[in-house]
Amino acid sequence: MSNEKTTPRAADEVGVPDHHQYMHPVLEKNHGNWAYHDRPRAGVLRHVSKSGDEIFTVRAGTQRQMDVFTIRKLCDIGDEFADGHIRFTTRSNIEYMMSDEAKVQPLIDKLGEEGFPVGGTGASVTMISHTQGWLHCDIPGTDASGVVKGLMDMLHEEFIQEKMPNRVRITTSCCQINCGGQGDIAINVQYTKPPKINHDLVANVCERPAVVARCPVAAIRPAMVDGKPTLEVDEKKCVCCGACYPPCPPMQINGDDSTKIAIWVGGKHSNARSKPTFHKLAVANLPNNAPHWPEVNAVVKRIVKAYKKDAKHWERMGEWIERIGWNRFFEMTDLAFTKHHLDTWTGARKTMNQSAHIHF
Amino acid sequence: MKDGDHKDGKAKDAEIHPTPMLDQLEDGPWPSFVTGLKRLRDAKGEQYAPMMNDLMGQLNHSYENRKGYWKGGVVSVFGYGGGIIPRYSEVAEKFPESKEFHTLRVMPPPGFHYTTEILRKLCDVWEEHGSGLIALHGQSGDIMLQGCTTENTQAAFDAINELGFDLGGAGPALRTAMSCVGAARCEHSCYDEGKAHRQIINAFLDEMHRPSLPYKFKFKFSGCGNDCVNAIHRADFAVIGTWRDDIKIDQEKVKEHVATAGRKYTIDTVVNMCPTRAISLNDDDTMEIDNASCVRCMHCINVMTKALSPGDDKGVSVMIGGKRSLKVGDMMGIMIKPFIKLETQEDFDDLEEFAETCIEFFADNALEHERVGETIDRIGLPAFLEAVGVEADPNMVNHPRTSSYVRTDDFDDEAAKWFERKARDAGMTVAGE
Ligand code: HEM
Ligand code: SF4
Ligand code: SF4
Ligand code: SF4
Ligand code: SF4
């Protein structure tokens, strides 16, 4: 190999690469000139350009955290069917584009043989957008890829068909930072115990004023333990958010006894019909039971089923609940409404019913 | 097992950590990441195989104890301050080969387009220098090359950099951006998302590579109100396509839609679901839209993709201040620029200039660890608007204030400015100009 380097290579600050060099030629040719699309079947899109060109897209689910062999296999399929061009969706589905309709079915068959489910279009439950969990993050209360694998196994039927009232976007997050984002259903770790402090380390690794400033409820105070400066937490005030952990790892938030899972519903980012919304608490304190998270799966299944059965076409989950009322939502999903569903944070009053409107 | 070809058969059983918990995640119809991890672990002779064996051991250990075992640190490449997420194992004495397992955040091409050729090259680099494990993609949009030793980080970066890729953001910095497929394949697209994405991020690369902002700052680009990349909740600066003139209606296609879908169904799913009651279906099954009431929500266009489409006078809305919980609670971006025309190079430059103004405002005014949405809440929207040179607009609010606690002694001056602005917009010359 090379001799010892004297000067390191200076980075070429290329920034965001030019996508046109990678784009399928039919997309490149019709860039900005598309007329409409339809969906010949679940998992397949047909886009028609104003120039008359057509492109068929086949969408398939992946495991997101992929080994190079899987990626190469997906590439082989792309070479065989899609002229060596592929793209990914924001939810880690892969898309193959083809101008020849005759290739669609053989590609679907091939993806099936290789174990990649075809679907995720239109009114389906598409791939869950998720985070890193135990595989790689430094604050996770649970895994991400594992939870998602279990959930997608359970929801597989709803991925490969378009039988929901509207699209269902599910997200998971392995701590309250919630990298997974907003969703029709958001499955998030909720820490339930204040951080456990390793007092021996605080003075050395934590910038204490910064940690104190980070706490949203001012629960952290400077303290002395065994003659050493450290921090203490007013446990009655603490909301277990974990914000103190990143600047002060000795304030361990992710203990095995304190990671519960909460499920939230009715988030949506699209502006279609109703304005975008945040997701709202449906149930908390579900056990964090690896490797199959059966309790979480069961609740998600109930929510998806109730929505599927009762919502009108084009209603997203939040819009459906808005129409039927929370009363009926809790009834239909067999979940409890508790005092913890009442918001206590800034602006809480805006979340209360300030009217005489009621549902029975 | 449906996973197919293990590269070279398994490593010696004695060396392999048992992974009873993870093994259970190999059944079922969904592709299993565990099967993938095992392929890497079992790729005999590859430099990463021992690392992946220990990684799997640690992960199984996490599954058993319900605890994560990674801690952060500081790792970067020459000339850059950010872009690498350092990970050190807290259980390295049990799993020494994966004691360093850093991630390279790599910026993807807009719209996540790839050739198989370039993906294979990325795989080759990551087999040579890293773990062979790649996430496509992280929720901020990055290609995440997961699992690199400190020693290999520079070489891995050099190699991907030579392929034309660059590191993304981490820490208090401009972050990697994301854009929807948009103009490349979506008829709803109201601007060239990829061009805006590249121009803006590439203009401020210094803020990404040498973190010096108070906290993170994210851009996201969606081509229309469907907001497929979730810009509104998760971008400090959300660029969302829209149009100013009338929705385009192909009446023949409307009739076809009614004929196939049915009159009642069309009324239930299109007319009745318009949030502003802007649509009516005529007796002859043509459609009428009151465009002055339309809020460009996209619903009717989503349902009737052939019959309806966005108008011709296209551009973007900019919403500022979206973010997740920490520490004041969730925020969505506030509508700050209802419309910026986005067609000519000059238009794109205007957008970039506005972005620069906002980043500068953020750099100068945000407290440490404060997102721009929180800064705006702290100082009030009027102060922010003044700082970035934007006039108040009714599109910014759901409704005007309800609290009377405000000083209004210069109300008349402000009203005069409003009328002047309206006159100028109408092409009139304003007194004193
Ligand atoms: C320990 C500190 C943190 C770490 C290690 C971390 C890590 C990450 C990672 C790995 C992702 C990408 C997730 C994925 O797709 O796998 C991410 C995204 C994200 N993070 Fe963090 N994060 C940290 C702190 C925070 C904080 C304090 C916040 C909130 C104030 C936050 C908010 C987010 C959000 C909203 C996303 C999604 C981003 C988007 O899609 O725009 N993170 N973070
Ligand atoms: S949700 Fe929390 S634990 Fe999960 S990746 Fe994001 S920061 Fe890490
Ligand atoms: S977990 Fe959150 S609320 Fe509790 S002490 Fe830490 S920062 Fe404060
Ligand atoms: S945001 Fe709009 S333009 Fe972009 S892909 Fe989604 S529907 Fe198409
Ligand atoms: S875009 Fe939305 S608001 Fe406008 S007419 Fe269609 S449904 Fe109504």
PDB file of C-alpha atoms in Angstrom, chain A residues 104-280:
ATOM      1  CA  VAL A 104     -43.636  -5.223 -14.247  1.00  0.00           C
ATOM      2  CA  GLN A 105     -44.973  -8.678 -13.431  1.00  0.00           C
ATOM      3  CA  PRO A 106     -41.620 -10.475 -13.798  1.00  0.00           C
ATOM      4  CA  LEU A 107     -40.069  -7.877 -11.476  1.00  0.00           C
ATOM      5  CA  ILE A 108     -42.835  -8.365  -8.930  1.00  0.00           C
ATOM      6  CA  ASP A 109     -42.246 -12.114  -9.110  1.00  0.00           C
ATOM      7  CA  LYS A 110     -38.527 -11.651  -8.679  1.00  0.00           C
ATOM      8  CA  LEU A 111     -38.934  -9.364  -5.665  1.00  0.00           C
ATOM      9  CA  GLY A 112     -41.296 -11.914  -4.182  1.00  0.00           C
ATOM     10  CA  GLU A 113     -38.753 -14.700  -4.642  1.00  0.00           C
ATOM     11  CA  GLU A 114     -36.070 -12.630  -2.987  1.00  0.00           C
ATOM     12  CA  GLY A 115     -38.288 -11.779  -0.018  1.00  0.00           C
ATOM     13  CA  PHE A 116     -39.015  -8.100  -0.676  1.00  0.00           C
ATOM     14  CA  PRO A 117     -42.738  -7.389  -0.279  1.00  0.00           C
ATOM     15  CA  VAL A 118     -44.261  -5.286  -3.049  1.00  0.00           C
ATOM     16  CA  GLY A 119     -46.691  -2.622  -1.856  1.00  0.00           C
ATOM     17  CA  GLY A 120     -46.674   0.515   0.237  1.00  0.00           C
ATOM     18  CA  THR A 121     -48.546   2.669  -2.279  1.00  0.00           C
ATOM     19  CA  GLY A 122     -51.817   4.567  -1.892  1.00  0.00           C
ATOM     20  CA  ALA A 123     -54.148   3.586   0.909  1.00  0.00           C
ATOM     21  CA  SER A 124     -51.864   0.993   2.442  1.00  0.00           C
ATOM     22  CA  VAL A 125     -49.903   0.773   5.642  1.00  0.00           C
ATOM     23  CA  THR A 126     -46.483   1.602   4.281  1.00  0.00           C
ATOM     24  CA  MET A 127     -43.057   0.979   5.796  1.00  0.00           C
ATOM     25  CA  ILE A 128     -42.559   2.368   9.269  1.00  0.00           C
ATOM     26  CA  SER A 129     -40.159   5.260   9.463  1.00  0.00           C
ATOM     27  CA  HIS A 130     -37.835   4.547  12.290  1.00  0.00           C
ATOM     28  CA  THR A 131     -34.700   5.378  14.148  1.00  0.00           C
ATOM     29  CA  GLN A 132     -31.653   3.532  15.415  1.00  0.00           C
ATOM     30  CA  GLY A 133     -32.280   2.070  18.816  1.00  0.00           C
ATOM     31  CA  TRP A 134     -29.909  -0.319  20.475  1.00  0.00           C
ATOM     32  CA  LEU A 135     -28.070  -0.893  17.234  1.00  0.00           C
ATOM     33  CA  HIS A 136     -26.463   2.504  17.263  1.00  0.00           C
ATOM     34  CA  CYS A 137     -27.924   5.356  19.286  1.00  0.00           C
ATOM     35  CA  ASP A 138     -26.543   6.426  22.657  1.00  0.00           C
ATOM     36  CA  ILE A 139     -29.813   7.090  24.475  1.00  0.00           C
ATOM     37  CA  PRO A 140     -32.278   4.440  23.258  1.00  0.00           C
ATOM     38  CA  GLY A 141     -34.823   2.769  25.477  1.00  0.00           C
ATOM     39  CA  THR A 142     -35.590   0.106  22.933  1.00  0.00           C
ATOM     40  CA  ASP A 143     -34.558  -1.161  19.557  1.00  0.00           C
ATOM     41  CA  ALA A 144     -35.914   0.299  16.352  1.00  0.00           C
ATOM     42  CA  SER A 145     -35.220  -2.203  13.592  1.00  0.00           C
ATOM     43  CA  GLY A 146     -36.503  -5.049  15.760  1.00  0.00           C
ATOM     44  CA  VAL A 147     -39.756  -3.346  16.721  1.00  0.00           C
ATOM     45  CA  VAL A 148     -40.319  -2.429  13.100  1.00  0.00           C
ATOM     46  CA  LYS A 149     -39.563  -5.927  11.856  1.00  0.00           C
ATOM     47  CA  GLY A 150     -42.181  -7.347  14.231  1.00  0.00           C
ATOM     48  CA  LEU A 151     -44.768  -4.728  13.350  1.00  0.00           C
ATOM     49  CA  MET A 152     -44.243  -5.042   9.612  1.00  0.00           C
ATOM     50  CA  ASP A 153     -44.560  -8.829   9.851  1.00  0.00           C
ATOM     51  CA  MET A 154     -47.903  -8.242  11.522  1.00  0.00           C
ATOM     52  CA  LEU A 155     -48.963  -5.520   9.046  1.00  0.00           C
ATOM     53  CA  HIS A 156     -47.582  -7.240   5.959  1.00  0.00           C
ATOM     54  CA  GLU A 157     -51.076  -7.875   4.526  1.00  0.00           C
ATOM     55  CA  GLU A 158     -51.891  -4.192   4.775  1.00  0.00           C
ATOM     56  CA  PHE A 159     -48.628  -3.292   3.062  1.00  0.00           C
ATOM     57  CA  ILE A 160     -49.230  -5.432  -0.008  1.00  0.00           C
ATOM     58  CA  GLN A 161     -52.787  -4.256  -0.582  1.00  0.00           C
ATOM     59  CA  GLU A 162     -54.538  -0.883  -0.627  1.00  0.00           C
ATOM     60  CA  LYS A 163     -57.525  -1.590   1.563  1.00  0.00           C
ATOM     61  CA  MET A 164     -57.267   1.132   4.178  1.00  0.00           C
ATOM     62  CA  PRO A 165     -59.477   4.253   4.100  1.00  0.00           C
ATOM     63  CA  ASN A 166     -56.396   6.372   3.323  1.00  0.00           C
ATOM     64  CA  ARG A 167     -52.662   5.978   3.716  1.00  0.00           C
ATOM     65  CA  VAL A 168     -51.401   4.960   7.144  1.00  0.00           C
ATOM     66  CA  ARG A 169     -48.020   6.300   8.222  1.00  0.00           C
ATOM     67  CA  ILE A 170     -46.497   4.672  11.250  1.00  0.00           C
ATOM     68  CA  THR A 171     -43.365   5.849  12.997  1.00  0.00           C
ATOM     69  CA  THR A 172     -41.360   4.444  15.871  1.00  0.00           C
ATOM     70  CA  SER A 173     -38.919   6.210  18.164  1.00  0.00           C
ATOM     71  CA  CYS A 174     -36.686   4.713  20.781  1.00  0.00           C
ATOM     72  CA  CYS A 175     -36.716   7.744  23.096  1.00  0.00           C
ATOM     73  CA  GLN A 176     -38.762  10.871  23.648  1.00  0.00           C
ATOM     74  CA  ILE A 177     -36.526  12.841  21.311  1.00  0.00           C
ATOM     75  CA  ASN A 178     -38.668  11.112  18.722  1.00  0.00           C
ATOM     76  CA  CYS A 179     -36.410  11.083  15.671  1.00  0.00           C
ATOM     77  CA  GLY A 180     -39.030   8.873  14.032  1.00  0.00           C
ATOM     78  CA  GLY A 181     -41.339  11.819  13.634  1.00  0.00           C
ATOM     79  CA  GLN A 182     -45.081  12.317  13.414  1.00  0.00           C
ATOM     80  CA  GLY A 183     -47.439   9.597  12.280  1.00  0.00           C
ATOM     81  CA  ASP A 184     -50.982   8.327  12.070  1.00  0.00           C
ATOM     82  CA  ILE A 185     -49.629   5.958  14.681  1.00  0.00           C
ATOM     83  CA  ALA A 186     -46.425   6.841  16.526  1.00  0.00           C
ATOM     84  CA  ILE A 187     -44.910   4.196  18.763  1.00  0.00           C
ATOM     85  CA  ASN A 188     -42.448   5.835  21.104  1.00  0.00           C
ATOM     86  CA  VAL A 189     -40.438   4.951  24.148  1.00  0.00           C
ATOM     87  CA  GLN A 190     -41.589   6.859  27.167  1.00  0.00           C
ATOM     88  CA  TYR A 191     -39.134   6.924  30.059  1.00  0.00           C
ATOM     89  CA  THR A 192     -40.954   6.478  33.333  1.00  0.00           C
ATOM     90  CA  LYS A 193     -38.260   7.036  35.962  1.00  0.00           C
ATOM     91  CA  PRO A 194     -35.999   9.996  36.686  1.00  0.00           C
ATOM     92  CA  PRO A 195     -32.354   9.589  35.700  1.00  0.00           C
ATOM     93  CA  LYS A 196     -30.113   7.529  37.961  1.00  0.00           C
ATOM     94  CA  ILE A 197     -27.070   9.593  38.737  1.00  0.00           C
ATOM     95  CA  ASN A 198     -23.558   8.258  39.001  1.00  0.00           C
ATOM     96  CA  HIS A 199     -22.316  10.970  41.355  1.00  0.00           C
ATOM     97  CA  ASP A 200     -18.657   9.970  41.042  1.00  0.00           C
ATOM     98  CA  LEU A 201     -18.563  10.941  37.379  1.00  0.00           C
ATOM     99  CA  VAL A 202     -20.664  14.085  37.156  1.00  0.00           C
ATOM    100  CA  ALA A 203     -17.972  16.542  38.167  1.00  0.00           C
ATOM    101  CA  ASN A 204     -15.570  15.199  35.551  1.00  0.00           C
ATOM    102  CA  VAL A 205     -17.750  14.736  32.489  1.00  0.00           C
ATOM    103  CA  CYS A 206     -20.631  17.188  32.786  1.00  0.00           C
ATOM    104  CA  GLU A 207     -20.723  20.881  32.263  1.00  0.00           C
ATOM    105  CA  ARG A 208     -23.123  21.358  35.126  1.00  0.00           C
ATOM    106  CA  PRO A 209     -24.674  24.746  34.260  1.00  0.00           C
ATOM    107  CA  ALA A 210     -25.407  23.461  30.753  1.00  0.00           C
ATOM    108  CA  VAL A 211     -27.179  20.414  32.161  1.00  0.00           C
ATOM    109  CA  VAL A 212     -29.217  22.510  34.565  1.00  0.00           C
ATOM    110  CA  ALA A 213     -30.231  24.762  31.681  1.00  0.00           C
ATOM    111  CA  ARG A 214     -31.291  21.807  29.556  1.00  0.00           C
ATOM    112  CA  CYS A 215     -34.013  20.573  31.921  1.00  0.00           C
ATOM    113  CA  PRO A 216     -37.445  21.703  30.700  1.00  0.00           C
ATOM    114  CA  VAL A 217     -38.969  21.729  34.199  1.00  0.00           C
ATOM    115  CA  ALA A 218     -36.010  23.062  36.189  1.00  0.00           C
ATOM    116  CA  ALA A 219     -35.768  19.851  38.185  1.00  0.00           C
ATOM    117  CA  ILE A 220     -31.957  19.736  38.310  1.00  0.00           C
ATOM    118  CA  ARG A 221     -29.943  21.438  41.024  1.00  0.00           C
ATOM    119  CA  PRO A 222     -26.259  21.512  41.872  1.00  0.00           C
ATOM    120  CA  ALA A 223     -25.472  19.352  44.892  1.00  0.00           C
ATOM    121  CA  MET A 224     -22.597  17.879  46.906  1.00  0.00           C
ATOM    122  CA  VAL A 225     -22.361  14.145  47.440  1.00  0.00           C
ATOM    123  CA  ASP A 226     -19.473  12.661  49.444  1.00  0.00           C
ATOM    124  CA  GLY A 227     -17.712  15.980  49.264  1.00  0.00           C
ATOM    125  CA  LYS A 228     -17.829  16.059  45.468  1.00  0.00           C
ATOM    126  CA  PRO A 229     -19.778  18.549  43.396  1.00  0.00           C
ATOM    127  CA  THR A 230     -22.533  16.837  41.448  1.00  0.00           C
ATOM    128  CA  LEU A 231     -26.171  17.297  40.448  1.00  0.00           C
ATOM    129  CA  GLU A 232     -29.446  16.184  41.958  1.00  0.00           C
ATOM    130  CA  VAL A 233     -32.914  15.823  40.551  1.00  0.00           C
ATOM    131  CA  ASP A 234     -36.162  16.826  42.173  1.00  0.00           C
ATOM    132  CA  GLU A 235     -37.912  13.584  41.348  1.00  0.00           C
ATOM    133  CA  LYS A 236     -41.410  14.989  41.840  1.00  0.00           C
ATOM    134  CA  LYS A 237     -40.834  17.580  39.162  1.00  0.00           C
ATOM    135  CA  CYS A 238     -38.939  15.409  36.695  1.00  0.00           C
ATOM    136  CA  VAL A 239     -40.882  14.495  33.543  1.00  0.00           C
ATOM    137  CA  CYS A 240     -38.341  11.813  32.554  1.00  0.00           C
ATOM    138  CA  CYS A 241     -37.614  13.416  29.203  1.00  0.00           C
ATOM    139  CA  GLY A 242     -33.967  12.424  29.091  1.00  0.00           C
ATOM    140  CA  ALA A 243     -32.796  15.846  27.955  1.00  0.00           C
ATOM    141  CA  CYS A 244     -30.152  15.879  30.683  1.00  0.00           C
ATOM    142  CA  TYR A 245     -28.581  12.669  29.413  1.00  0.00           C
ATOM    143  CA  PRO A 246     -26.814  13.865  26.233  1.00  0.00           C
ATOM    144  CA  PRO A 247     -24.836  16.622  27.994  1.00  0.00           C
ATOM    145  CA  CYS A 248     -24.348  14.427  31.074  1.00  0.00           C
ATOM    146  CA  PRO A 249     -24.185  10.668  30.431  1.00  0.00           C
ATOM    147  CA  PRO A 250     -23.795   9.859  34.159  1.00  0.00           C
ATOM    148  CA  MET A 251     -27.460  10.865  34.419  1.00  0.00           C
ATOM    149  CA  GLN A 252     -28.549   7.508  33.057  1.00  0.00           C
ATOM    150  CA  ILE A 253     -32.125   7.684  31.781  1.00  0.00           C
ATOM    151  CA  ASN A 254     -32.465   4.416  29.916  1.00  0.00           C
ATOM    152  CA  GLY A 255     -32.680   1.865  32.713  1.00  0.00           C
ATOM    153  CA  ASP A 256     -34.366  -1.442  31.963  1.00  0.00           C
ATOM    154  CA  ASP A 257     -37.049  -0.677  34.556  1.00  0.00           C
ATOM    155  CA  SER A 258     -37.938   2.684  33.093  1.00  0.00           C
ATOM    156  CA  THR A 259     -38.520   2.089  29.411  1.00  0.00           C
ATOM    157  CA  LYS A 260     -42.162   1.801  28.600  1.00  0.00           C
ATOM    158  CA  ILE A 261     -43.827   2.296  25.290  1.00  0.00           C
ATOM    159  CA  ALA A 262     -46.514   4.825  24.510  1.00  0.00           C
ATOM    160  CA  ILE A 263     -48.665   4.843  21.404  1.00  0.00           C
ATOM    161  CA  TRP A 264     -49.836   8.080  19.866  1.00  0.00           C
ATOM    162  CA  VAL A 265     -52.379   8.593  17.103  1.00  0.00           C
ATOM    163  CA  GLY A 266     -53.611  11.124  14.595  1.00  0.00           C
ATOM    164  CA  GLY A 267     -50.421  12.829  13.455  1.00  0.00           C
ATOM    165  CA  LYS A 268     -50.192  13.901   9.847  1.00  0.00           C
ATOM    166  CA  HIS A 269     -47.926  16.179   7.890  1.00  0.00           C
ATOM    167  CA  SER A 270     -49.893  16.434   4.711  1.00  0.00           C
ATOM    168  CA  ASN A 271     -51.993  19.565   4.290  1.00  0.00           C
ATOM    169  CA  ALA A 272     -54.643  17.620   2.404  1.00  0.00           C
ATOM    170  CA  ARG A 273     -58.087  18.492   3.750  1.00  0.00           C
ATOM    171  CA  SER A 274     -57.219  19.251   7.385  1.00  0.00           C
ATOM    172  CA  LYS A 275     -54.122  21.117   8.462  1.00  0.00           C
ATOM    173  CA  PRO A 276     -51.091  19.101   9.582  1.00  0.00           C
ATOM    174  CA  THR A 277     -51.422  17.755  13.116  1.00  0.00           C
ATOM    175  CA  PHE A 278     -49.309  16.352  15.903  1.00  0.00           C
ATOM    176  CA  HIS A 279     -49.973  12.883  17.173  1.00  0.00           C
ATOM    177  CA  LYS A 280     -51.886  12.469  20.449  1.00  0.00           C
TER     178      LYS A 280
END
